[in-house]
Coordinates of C-alpha atoms and ligand atoms in Angstrom, one line a residue:
M1 CA -50.7 -102.3 1.6
A2 CA -51.3 -104.4 4.7
N3 CA -52.9 -102.7 7.5
K4 CA -50.2 -101.9 10.1
Q5 CA -52.5 -100.5 12.8
K6 CA -51.0 -101.2 16.2
F7 CA -53.3 -101.9 19.0
Q8 CA -52.6 -100.6 22.5
A9 CA -54.2 -101.2 25.8
I10 CA -56.9 -98.6 26.5
K11 CA -55.9 -95.6 28.5
G12 CA -55.9 -96.3 32.2
T13 CA -55.7 -100.1 31.7
R14 CA -52.6 -102.2 31.5
D15 CA -51.2 -105.7 31.1
L16 CA -49.8 -107.3 34.1
L17 CA -46.9 -109.5 33.0
P18 CA -44.5 -112.0 34.4
P19 CA -42.5 -111.9 36.6
E20 CA -44.6 -109.2 38.2
T21 CA -47.7 -111.4 38.1
E22 CA -45.9 -113.7 40.5
L23 CA -46.0 -110.9 43.1
W24 CA -49.8 -110.4 42.4
N25 CA -50.3 -114.1 42.9
R26 CA -48.4 -114.1 46.1
V27 CA -50.4 -111.1 47.5
E28 CA -53.7 -112.8 46.6
Q29 CA -52.6 -116.1 48.0
T30 CA -51.6 -114.4 51.2
A31 CA -55.0 -112.7 51.4
R32 CA -56.7 -116.0 51.0
E33 CA -54.7 -117.6 53.7
V34 CA -55.0 -114.8 56.2
F35 CA -58.7 -114.1 55.6
G36 CA -59.3 -117.9 55.8
T37 CA -57.8 -117.9 59.3
F38 CA -60.4 -115.3 60.3
G39 CA -63.2 -117.4 59.0
F40 CA -63.9 -115.6 55.7
G41 CA -65.1 -117.4 52.6
E42 CA -64.7 -116.2 49.0
I43 CA -67.4 -114.6 46.9
R44 CA -67.1 -114.0 43.2
P45 CA -69.8 -111.6 42.1
P46 CA -70.2 -110.7 38.4
I47 CA -68.2 -107.8 36.9
F48 CA -71.4 -106.0 35.8
E49 CA -74.6 -105.2 37.6
P50 CA -77.6 -103.0 37.1
T51 CA -76.6 -99.4 37.2
E52 CA -79.3 -98.7 39.7
L53 CA -77.6 -100.9 42.2
F54 CA -74.5 -98.7 42.4
A55 CA -76.5 -95.5 42.1
R56 CA -78.6 -96.5 45.1
A57 CA -75.8 -98.0 47.2
I58 CA -73.0 -95.5 46.6
G59 CA -75.1 -92.4 46.2
A60 CA -76.0 -90.4 43.1
E61 CA -74.1 -87.4 44.3
T62 CA -70.7 -89.1 44.8
D63 CA -68.0 -88.7 42.2
V64 CA -68.0 -92.4 41.5
V65 CA -71.6 -92.5 40.4
A66 CA -71.9 -89.0 39.0
K67 CA -69.0 -89.2 36.6
E68 CA -66.8 -92.3 36.8
M69 CA -68.9 -95.2 35.9
Y70 CA -68.7 -97.2 32.7
T71 CA -72.4 -97.7 31.8
F72 CA -74.1 -99.1 28.7
E73 CA -77.5 -100.3 27.6
D74 CA -77.6 -104.0 27.2
H75 CA -79.9 -104.8 24.3
D76 CA -80.0 -106.6 20.9
L77 CA -82.1 -104.2 18.9
P78 CA -79.5 -102.7 16.6
D79 CA -82.1 -101.3 14.1
L80 CA -84.0 -99.4 16.9
A81 CA -80.7 -98.2 18.3
Y82 CA -79.7 -96.9 14.9
A83 CA -83.0 -95.2 14.3
R84 CA -82.8 -93.6 17.7
S85 CA -79.3 -92.2 17.3
D86 CA -80.0 -91.1 13.8
L87 CA -83.1 -89.1 14.9
K88 CA -81.1 -87.6 17.8
M89 CA -78.6 -86.0 15.4
R90 CA -81.3 -84.5 13.1
N91 CA -82.2 -80.9 13.4
P92 CA -85.2 -79.9 11.2
S93 CA -85.3 -76.4 10.1
V94 CA -88.5 -74.2 9.6
D95 CA -87.4 -73.2 6.1
N96 CA -87.2 -76.7 4.9
L97 CA -90.7 -78.2 4.7
P98 CA -89.8 -81.6 3.1
G99 CA -87.1 -81.9 5.8
I100 CA -89.7 -81.5 8.5
E101 CA -91.9 -84.1 6.8
A102 CA -89.0 -86.6 6.6
Y103 CA -88.2 -85.9 10.2
R104 CA -91.7 -86.6 11.2
D105 CA -91.9 -89.8 9.2
R106 CA -88.8 -91.1 10.8
L107 CA -90.2 -90.2 14.2
G108 CA -93.5 -91.8 13.4
D109 CA -91.8 -95.0 12.3
L110 CA -89.6 -95.2 15.4
Y111 CA -92.6 -94.5 17.6
A112 CA -94.5 -97.4 16.0
A113 CA -91.6 -99.7 16.2
L114 CA -91.1 -98.8 19.9
E115 CA -94.7 -99.4 20.7
R116 CA -94.5 -102.9 19.1
A117 CA -91.3 -103.7 21.0
F118 CA -92.8 -102.4 24.2
H119 CA -95.9 -104.6 23.9
A120 CA -93.8 -107.6 22.9
G121 CA -91.6 -107.0 25.9
A122 CA -88.5 -106.6 23.7
V123 CA -87.7 -103.3 25.4
P124 CA -88.0 -103.1 29.2
R125 CA -91.7 -102.5 30.2
T126 CA -90.8 -99.8 32.8
P127 CA -93.0 -96.8 33.6
E128 CA -90.1 -94.6 32.3
N129 CA -90.2 -96.3 28.9
R130 CA -94.0 -96.2 28.8
H131 CA -93.9 -92.5 29.5
A132 CA -91.1 -91.7 27.0
I133 CA -92.6 -93.7 24.1
T134 CA -96.0 -92.1 24.6
R135 CA -94.3 -88.7 24.6
L136 CA -92.7 -89.5 21.3
G137 CA -96.1 -90.4 19.8
D138 CA -97.5 -87.0 21.0
L139 CA -94.6 -85.2 19.6
S140 CA -95.0 -86.9 16.2
V141 CA -98.6 -85.7 16.2
A142 CA -97.6 -82.2 17.2
L143 CA -95.0 -82.0 14.4
G144 CA -97.8 -82.7 11.9
D145 CA -99.8 -79.6 13.1
P146 CA -98.8 -76.6 10.9
S147 CA -99.8 -74.2 13.6
L148 CA -97.1 -75.5 15.8
R149 CA -94.3 -75.1 13.1
S150 CA -93.0 -72.0 14.9
E151 CA -92.2 -74.1 17.9
L152 CA -90.1 -76.5 15.9
Q153 CA -87.0 -75.9 17.8
G154 CA -88.7 -76.7 21.1
L155 CA -90.4 -79.7 19.7
S156 CA -87.2 -81.3 18.3
H157 CA -85.5 -80.6 21.6
D158 CA -88.3 -82.5 23.3
V159 CA -87.9 -85.3 20.9
R160 CA -84.2 -85.6 21.8
S161 CA -84.9 -85.6 25.5
A162 CA -87.6 -88.3 25.1
L163 CA -85.3 -90.4 23.0
E164 CA -82.7 -90.0 25.7
Q165 CA -85.1 -91.5 28.2
V166 CA -86.0 -94.5 26.1
K167 CA -84.0 -97.6 27.3
L168 CA -83.8 -100.4 24.7
G169 CA -82.4 -102.8 27.3
D170 CA -81.2 -103.0 30.9
V171 CA -78.8 -100.3 31.8
V172 CA -75.7 -102.0 33.3
T173 CA -72.4 -100.7 34.8
L174 CA -69.0 -102.2 35.1
R175 CA -68.6 -102.4 38.9
P176 CA -66.7 -99.5 40.4
E177 CA -66.5 -101.3 43.7
A178 CA -67.9 -104.6 45.1
T179 CA -69.7 -103.8 48.4
A180 CA -72.9 -103.2 46.6
S181 CA -72.6 -106.5 44.8
V182 CA -71.9 -108.4 48.0
C183 CA -75.0 -106.9 49.6
R184 CA -77.1 -107.7 46.6
A185 CA -75.8 -111.3 46.7
Y186 CA -76.5 -111.5 50.5
I187 CA -80.1 -110.5 49.8
E188 CA -80.5 -112.6 46.7
H189 CA -79.3 -115.8 48.3
N190 CA -81.1 -115.3 51.6
M191 CA -77.8 -115.3 53.5
H192 CA -79.6 -113.8 56.5
A193 CA -80.8 -117.3 57.1
L194 CA -77.2 -118.6 57.6
T195 CA -75.3 -118.4 60.8
Q196 CA -74.6 -114.7 61.4
P197 CA -72.4 -112.8 60.8
V198 CA -71.6 -113.9 57.2
K199 CA -68.0 -113.1 56.4
L200 CA -67.0 -112.8 52.7
Y201 CA -64.0 -111.7 50.8
Y202 CA -63.4 -111.0 47.1
T203 CA -60.6 -110.1 44.7
G204 CA -60.9 -108.7 41.2
P205 CA -61.0 -105.8 38.8
M206 CA -63.0 -102.6 39.4
F207 CA -63.6 -99.8 36.8
R208 CA -63.7 -96.1 37.3
R209 CA -63.2 -93.4 34.7
E210 CA -60.7 -91.3 36.5
R211 CA -57.7 -89.4 35.3
P212 CA -54.9 -92.0 35.0
Q213 CA -51.8 -91.4 37.0
K214 CA -49.4 -93.2 39.3
G215 CA -51.5 -95.5 41.5
R216 CA -54.7 -94.5 39.7
Y217 CA -56.1 -96.6 36.9
R218 CA -59.4 -97.0 35.1
Q219 CA -59.2 -100.7 35.6
F220 CA -57.7 -101.4 38.9
Y221 CA -57.9 -104.3 41.4
Q222 CA -59.3 -104.6 44.8
I223 CA -59.1 -107.1 47.6
G224 CA -61.9 -106.6 50.0
A225 CA -64.0 -108.2 52.7
E226 CA -67.4 -107.7 54.3
V227 CA -69.0 -108.8 57.5
L228 CA -72.8 -108.8 57.3
E229 CA -75.1 -109.5 60.1
A230 CA -78.9 -109.5 59.8
L231 CA -80.6 -108.3 63.0
Q232 CA -82.3 -111.2 64.9
Q233 CA -85.4 -110.7 67.0
G234 CA -84.7 -108.4 70.0
Q235 CA -81.3 -107.4 68.6
G236 CA -80.0 -103.9 67.8
G237 CA -79.6 -100.8 69.8
A238 CA -77.1 -99.8 72.4
K239 CA -76.6 -103.2 73.9
D240 CA -75.0 -104.4 70.6
I241 CA -72.3 -101.7 70.8
P242 CA -69.5 -103.8 72.4
K243 CA -70.1 -106.6 69.8
D244 CA -70.2 -104.3 66.8
A245 CA -67.1 -102.5 68.0
A246 CA -65.2 -105.8 68.5
I247 CA -66.2 -106.8 64.9
D248 CA -64.9 -103.5 63.6
A249 CA -61.6 -103.9 65.4
E250 CA -61.2 -107.5 64.3
V251 CA -61.8 -106.6 60.6
I252 CA -59.1 -103.8 61.0
E253 CA -56.8 -106.2 62.8
M254 CA -57.2 -108.7 59.9
V255 CA -56.0 -106.1 57.3
M256 CA -53.1 -105.2 59.5
V257 CA -52.1 -108.9 59.9
F258 CA -52.3 -109.3 56.1
F259 CA -50.1 -106.2 55.5
G260 CA -47.7 -107.5 58.2
R261 CA -47.4 -110.9 56.5
L262 CA -46.5 -109.1 53.2
E263 CA -44.0 -106.9 55.1
L264 CA -45.7 -103.8 53.7
Q265 CA -43.6 -100.8 54.8
G266 CA -44.7 -97.5 56.4
V267 CA -48.2 -98.7 57.2
Q268 CA -50.3 -96.0 58.9
L269 CA -53.8 -96.7 60.1
E270 CA -56.2 -93.7 60.6
I271 CA -59.6 -94.1 62.1
N272 CA -62.6 -91.8 62.7
S273 CA -66.3 -92.0 63.5
I274 CA -68.7 -90.2 61.2
G275 CA -71.7 -90.7 63.4
D276 CA -75.0 -92.2 62.3
R277 CA -78.4 -91.1 61.0
N278 CA -79.2 -89.7 64.5
C279 CA -76.3 -87.3 64.9
R280 CA -74.7 -86.9 61.5
P281 CA -77.5 -84.8 59.8
Q282 CA -77.2 -82.2 62.5
Y283 CA -73.5 -82.1 62.2
V284 CA -73.7 -81.8 58.4
E285 CA -76.1 -78.8 58.8
L286 CA -73.7 -77.2 61.3
L287 CA -70.8 -77.8 58.9
R288 CA -72.8 -76.4 56.0
A289 CA -73.6 -73.3 57.9
E290 CA -70.0 -72.7 58.9
L291 CA -68.8 -73.4 55.3
L292 CA -71.3 -70.9 53.9
K293 CA -69.7 -68.2 56.1
V294 CA -66.3 -68.8 54.4
K295 CA -67.6 -69.8 51.0
D296 CA -65.7 -67.0 49.1
K297 CA -62.4 -68.4 50.4
L298 CA -63.0 -71.9 49.1
G299 CA -62.1 -73.4 45.8
A300 CA -64.8 -74.3 43.2
D301 CA -65.0 -78.0 44.2
S302 CA -65.5 -77.2 47.8
Q303 CA -68.0 -74.5 47.0
R304 CA -70.1 -77.0 45.1
R305 CA -69.8 -79.6 47.9
I306 CA -71.3 -77.2 50.4
E307 CA -74.6 -78.1 48.7
T308 CA -74.1 -81.6 47.6
N309 CA -71.9 -83.2 50.3
P310 CA -70.3 -80.9 52.8
L311 CA -68.4 -83.8 54.6
R312 CA -66.3 -84.1 51.5
V313 CA -64.9 -80.7 52.0
L314 CA -62.9 -82.1 54.9
D315 CA -61.2 -84.4 52.4
S316 CA -59.8 -81.5 50.4
K317 CA -56.0 -81.5 49.8
L318 CA -56.1 -77.9 48.5
E319 CA -53.3 -76.0 50.2
S320 CA -55.3 -72.7 50.5
E321 CA -58.2 -74.4 52.3
Q322 CA -56.2 -76.2 55.0
E323 CA -56.3 -73.4 57.5
I324 CA -60.0 -72.8 57.1
I325 CA -60.7 -76.5 57.5
A326 CA -58.7 -76.7 60.6
G327 CA -61.1 -74.2 62.2
L328 CA -64.3 -76.1 61.3
P329 CA -66.4 -77.9 63.8
R330 CA -65.3 -81.5 64.4
I331 CA -67.7 -84.4 64.2
G332 CA -66.1 -86.0 67.3
D333 CA -67.6 -83.1 69.4
H334 CA -71.1 -83.8 67.9
L335 CA -71.5 -87.6 68.1
C336 CA -74.6 -88.9 69.9
A337 CA -74.1 -90.9 73.0
D338 CA -74.3 -94.3 71.2
C339 CA -71.9 -93.3 68.5
A340 CA -69.4 -91.9 71.0
K341 CA -69.6 -95.1 73.0
H342 CA -69.1 -97.2 69.9
Y343 CA -66.1 -95.2 68.8
A344 CA -64.5 -95.4 72.3
E345 CA -65.1 -99.1 72.3
V346 CA -63.5 -99.5 68.9
K347 CA -60.4 -97.8 70.1
R348 CA -60.3 -99.9 73.3
Q349 CA -60.6 -103.1 71.1
L350 CA -57.9 -102.0 68.8
G351 CA -55.7 -101.5 71.9
L352 CA -56.5 -105.0 73.1
R353 CA -55.3 -106.3 69.7
G354 CA -52.1 -104.3 69.8
V355 CA -53.2 -102.4 66.6
A356 CA -51.6 -98.9 66.4
Y357 CA -53.8 -96.2 65.0
K358 CA -54.0 -92.4 64.6
E359 CA -57.3 -90.6 64.9
N360 CA -58.1 -88.3 62.0
W361 CA -61.3 -86.2 62.4
R362 CA -61.2 -85.3 58.8
L363 CA -61.4 -88.8 57.5
V364 CA -64.7 -89.1 55.7
R365 CA -65.2 -91.5 52.9
G366 CA -66.2 -90.9 49.3
L367 CA -69.1 -93.3 49.3
D368 CA -72.4 -92.4 50.9
Y369 CA -73.1 -95.7 52.8
Y370 CA -70.7 -95.4 55.6
M371 CA -71.6 -94.7 59.3
R372 CA -69.8 -94.7 62.6
T373 CA -66.4 -96.4 62.0
T374 CA -64.3 -95.3 59.0
F375 CA -60.7 -96.1 58.5
E376 CA -58.0 -95.7 55.9
I377 CA -54.5 -97.2 55.7
A378 CA -51.6 -95.6 53.9
A379 CA -48.3 -97.1 52.9
Q380 CA -45.0 -95.7 51.8
G381 CA -43.6 -95.2 48.3
L382 CA -46.9 -94.1 46.7
G383 CA -46.7 -90.3 46.5
S384 CA -50.0 -88.5 46.8
Q385 CA -52.1 -91.7 46.0
N386 CA -50.9 -93.3 49.3
A387 CA -54.1 -94.9 50.5
V388 CA -53.9 -98.6 50.1
C389 CA -57.1 -99.5 52.0
G390 CA -60.4 -97.8 52.9
G391 CA -63.2 -99.1 54.8
G392 CA -66.0 -98.6 57.3
R393 CA -69.3 -99.6 58.8
Y394 CA -72.4 -99.5 56.7
D395 CA -75.4 -100.6 58.8
G396 CA -78.5 -100.1 56.8
L397 CA -77.1 -100.6 53.3
V398 CA -78.6 -104.0 52.9
E399 CA -82.0 -102.7 53.9
L400 CA -81.6 -99.7 51.5
L401 CA -81.1 -102.3 48.7
G402 CA -84.3 -104.1 49.6
G403 CA -83.0 -106.7 52.2
P404 CA -83.8 -107.2 55.9
P405 CA -82.3 -104.9 58.5
T406 CA -78.6 -105.8 58.5
K407 CA -75.4 -104.5 59.9
G408 CA -72.2 -104.3 57.8
I409 CA -68.5 -103.5 58.0
G410 CA -65.9 -103.9 55.3
F411 CA -62.9 -102.6 53.5
A412 CA -61.3 -102.5 50.1
I413 CA -57.6 -102.7 49.5
G414 CA -56.2 -101.1 46.3
E415 CA -54.1 -104.0 45.1
D416 CA -52.3 -102.0 42.4
R417 CA -51.0 -99.6 45.1
L418 CA -50.2 -102.4 47.5
I419 CA -48.1 -104.0 44.8
L420 CA -46.4 -100.7 43.9
S421 CA -45.5 -100.1 47.6
L422 CA -44.0 -103.6 48.0
Q423 CA -42.0 -103.1 44.8
E424 CA -40.7 -99.7 45.9
A425 CA -39.6 -101.2 49.2
G426 CA -37.8 -104.0 47.4
K427 CA -40.3 -106.5 48.8
G428 CA -41.5 -107.4 45.3
G429 CA -38.9 -110.2 44.8
G430 CA -39.5 -113.6 43.5
A431 CA -38.1 -113.3 40.0
Q432 CA -39.4 -116.1 37.9
G433 CA -36.3 -118.3 37.5
R434 CA -36.0 -122.0 37.3
D435 CA -34.9 -124.7 39.7
V436 CA -33.5 -127.0 37.1
Y437 CA -32.4 -126.5 33.5
I438 CA -32.1 -129.9 31.7
A439 CA -29.1 -129.8 29.4
W440 CA -29.6 -132.9 27.3
M441 CA -27.3 -134.1 24.5
G442 CA -27.8 -136.9 22.0
E443 CA -30.9 -138.5 20.7
K444 CA -30.9 -141.2 23.4
A445 CA -30.8 -138.7 26.1
Q446 CA -34.1 -137.0 25.1
A447 CA -36.4 -139.7 26.4
T448 CA -34.5 -139.7 29.7
A449 CA -34.7 -135.9 29.8
I450 CA -38.5 -135.9 29.2
A451 CA -39.0 -138.5 32.0
A452 CA -36.7 -136.5 34.3
A453 CA -38.6 -133.3 33.6
R454 CA -41.9 -135.0 34.5
T455 CA -40.5 -136.5 37.7
L456 CA -39.1 -133.2 38.8
R457 CA -42.2 -131.2 37.9
N458 CA -44.4 -133.6 39.7
A459 CA -42.3 -133.0 42.8
G460 CA -43.0 -129.3 42.4
F461 CA -39.8 -128.0 40.8
R462 CA -39.6 -125.5 38.1
V463 CA -38.0 -127.2 35.2
E464 CA -36.9 -125.9 31.7
L465 CA -36.6 -128.7 29.1
P466 CA -35.2 -127.3 25.8
P467 CA -37.3 -128.7 22.9
V468 CA -34.2 -129.5 20.8
E469 CA -30.7 -130.6 21.6
Q470 CA -28.2 -127.8 22.3
K471 CA -24.5 -127.5 22.4
F472 CA -23.3 -127.7 26.0
G473 CA -22.0 -124.1 26.2
K474 CA -25.2 -122.7 24.8
A475 CA -27.3 -124.8 27.2
L476 CA -25.4 -123.4 30.2
G477 CA -25.8 -119.9 28.9
Q478 CA -29.5 -120.3 28.5
A479 CA -29.8 -121.8 32.0
D480 CA -28.0 -118.8 33.3
K481 CA -30.2 -116.3 31.5
L482 CA -33.3 -118.0 32.9
G483 CA -32.0 -117.6 36.4
S484 CA -31.7 -121.4 36.9
R485 CA -30.2 -122.7 40.1
Y486 CA -29.0 -126.0 38.7
A487 CA -28.3 -127.5 35.3
L488 CA -29.0 -131.2 35.0
I489 CA -26.6 -132.6 32.5
L490 CA -27.8 -135.6 30.6
G491 CA -25.4 -136.9 28.0
E492 CA -24.9 -140.4 26.7
D493 CA -22.7 -141.4 29.6
E494 CA -25.2 -140.3 32.1
V495 CA -28.0 -142.1 30.4
A496 CA -26.0 -145.3 30.2
S497 CA -24.7 -145.3 33.8
G498 CA -27.9 -143.9 35.4
Q499 CA -25.6 -141.4 37.2
W500 CA -26.8 -137.9 36.4
T501 CA -24.6 -134.8 36.6
L502 CA -25.9 -131.8 38.6
K503 CA -24.1 -128.5 38.2
T504 CA -24.7 -125.7 40.7
L505 CA -24.6 -122.6 38.5
A506 CA -23.7 -120.2 41.3
D507 CA -20.3 -121.8 42.0
G508 CA -19.8 -124.2 39.0
S509 CA -19.5 -127.2 41.3
Q510 CA -20.7 -130.6 40.0
A511 CA -21.8 -133.9 41.6
K512 CA -23.3 -137.2 40.4
Y513 CA -26.7 -138.5 41.5
T514 CA -29.1 -141.3 40.7
E515 CA -32.6 -140.1 40.0
A516 CA -33.8 -141.0 43.5
A517 CA -30.7 -139.4 45.1
L518 CA -31.2 -136.2 43.0
L519 CA -34.8 -135.8 44.2
E520 CA -33.6 -136.3 47.8
F521 CA -31.0 -133.7 47.4
L522 CA -33.2 -131.1 45.7
K523 CA -35.9 -131.5 48.3
K524 CA -33.5 -130.4 51.1
P525 CA -34.6 -126.8 51.9
C526 CA -31.1 -125.4 51.5
S527 CA -30.8 -126.7 48.0
S528 CA -33.9 -125.2 46.6
P529 CA -34.3 -121.5 47.5
L530 CA -36.8 -120.9 44.8
Q531 CA -39.3 -123.2 46.5
G532 CA -41.8 -122.0 49.0
Ligands
LIG601 P1 -58.9 -92.3 46.6 O1 -59.2 -91.2 47.5 O2 -57.4 -92.7 46.7 O3 -59.3 -92.1 45.2 P2 -61.2 -93.8 47.2 O4 -61.7 -93.3 48.4 O5 -61.8 -93.5 45.9 O6 -59.6 -93.6 47.1 P3 -62.2 -96.5 47.7 O7 -63.4 -96.4 46.9 O8 -62.4 -96.5 49.2 O9 -61.1 -95.4 47.3 O10 -61.4 -97.8 47.3 C1 -60.4 -98.4 48.2 C2 -59.0 -98.4 47.7 O11 -59.0 -98.7 46.3 C3 -58.3 -97.1 47.7 O12 -57.8 -96.9 49.0 C4 -57.2 -97.3 46.7 O13 -56.1 -98.0 47.2 C5 -57.9 -98.1 45.7 N1 -58.4 -97.3 44.5 C6 -59.5 -96.6 44.4 N2 -59.5 -96.0 43.2 C7 -58.4 -96.5 42.5 C8 -57.9 -96.3 41.1 N3 -58.6 -95.5 40.2 N4 -56.8 -96.9 40.8 C9 -56.1 -97.7 41.7 N5 -56.5 -97.9 42.9 C10 -57.7 -97.3 43.3
LIG602 MG1 -61.4 -92.1 44.4

């Protein structure tokens, strides 16, 4: 029997289809236009990067890095990979002497093969690999020593953990966000040597292994932008505060202009300052101390975060924790003088730009690299996943990734949620439709119809040209189903006289035009609502 297996998109991923993709294109096109007017250029970084880049930039303790990344070893050593996973699954038993011998042989073979591959550079020549391979060799010797048989359990456990540490190739990750990539590219291409600041935007898919639900996918799309500015000689410190704050405000203004252009509904901007490396550590310690006092009343997640990342407790949506959180110390009361000045200046600058905002002292962000300004924007129609944009300042990130001292501010818009909100508000229009359906009849008319289709398409109209002749009634029905505005009727009479019949489908009215007059007529704005 034939194999009838049906393939489906992987959980948390989906196909975006017409006519919805038209809205996606409109959104992205609007982003390009608006960001272009603010002087941003497009960057298209790769979809995968070294895992270490994200771990370093985003922070090993964050949810994203700790549990949401799609990571794999990139190698072409299938035999070694097979031998490694085979050995990992074996569990030699003390009562089975031949089994132990076979286990040891396999380990010895793998060890020898790994040594060769390491020397040839076929596996990464990292200190970690050197260490793990040597360890495998030692373990293979130990397994041959009858006096150590009683420790077999421990030895095979050690073999497994050493195998775990051997990397057959580069470890790479599908990007969960793009800021780290943009910073990597900034460093790699010496963009600090360009006129500063460098303003870049990107659009594209991101990958996080989260629980799929409305507005949350495993492959989702972001539209984001970053402003990066390497410190020049004599720059930095308190005198830069007005400039930095103005840049923050302009970046936020740009997102608001973009959302305004799209007529996104219920837009709410929230801002906060989370301090910098001078004042935040003290606040975090204070917060941790206060949280420890109420630890018993907190949920498991928050209890864990007291140790790993106390700021994230402020993010909690758990009903039972809200009252406790309301009583916690607020970072706004603990900012150092420079951070306080910066925050006040950002608010003044937003005021100058007529950007309405709400302050939210609990707004911290899930990624480690933020400092001072953080912001989030919500829109309507999204339920509990209502954040469509998150961003903030990240001075120091480029340096952390090995570049020169550099300031940064940026944001990422969740395009899936943006689209959802536009659709919910009925702003998702732009059904596909056609401008003109060419109803041609008779062999002689086909050549004219083909030429007419080409002329109209060259002028930018959406044209449907049926591949075979149709009866008049069927052609009109088809034109209607496709949402066409006009049917261009080309029968033998029309071809002979050069006077073409144009039928307006909404009211059934008809008029005759020469080709040139037809083009004139269709180009009038009122006659072609599908355009523009
Ligand atoms: P959230 O708290 O909603 O999970 P986040 O803080 O993880 O958001 P960021 O990393 O700041 O999100 O990403 C910016 C934006 O990207 C979010 O505001 C959201 O609109 C969108 N986003 C993040 N994760 C997803 C996802 N899994 N599916 C769809 N959109 C997402
Ligand atoms: Mg998240």
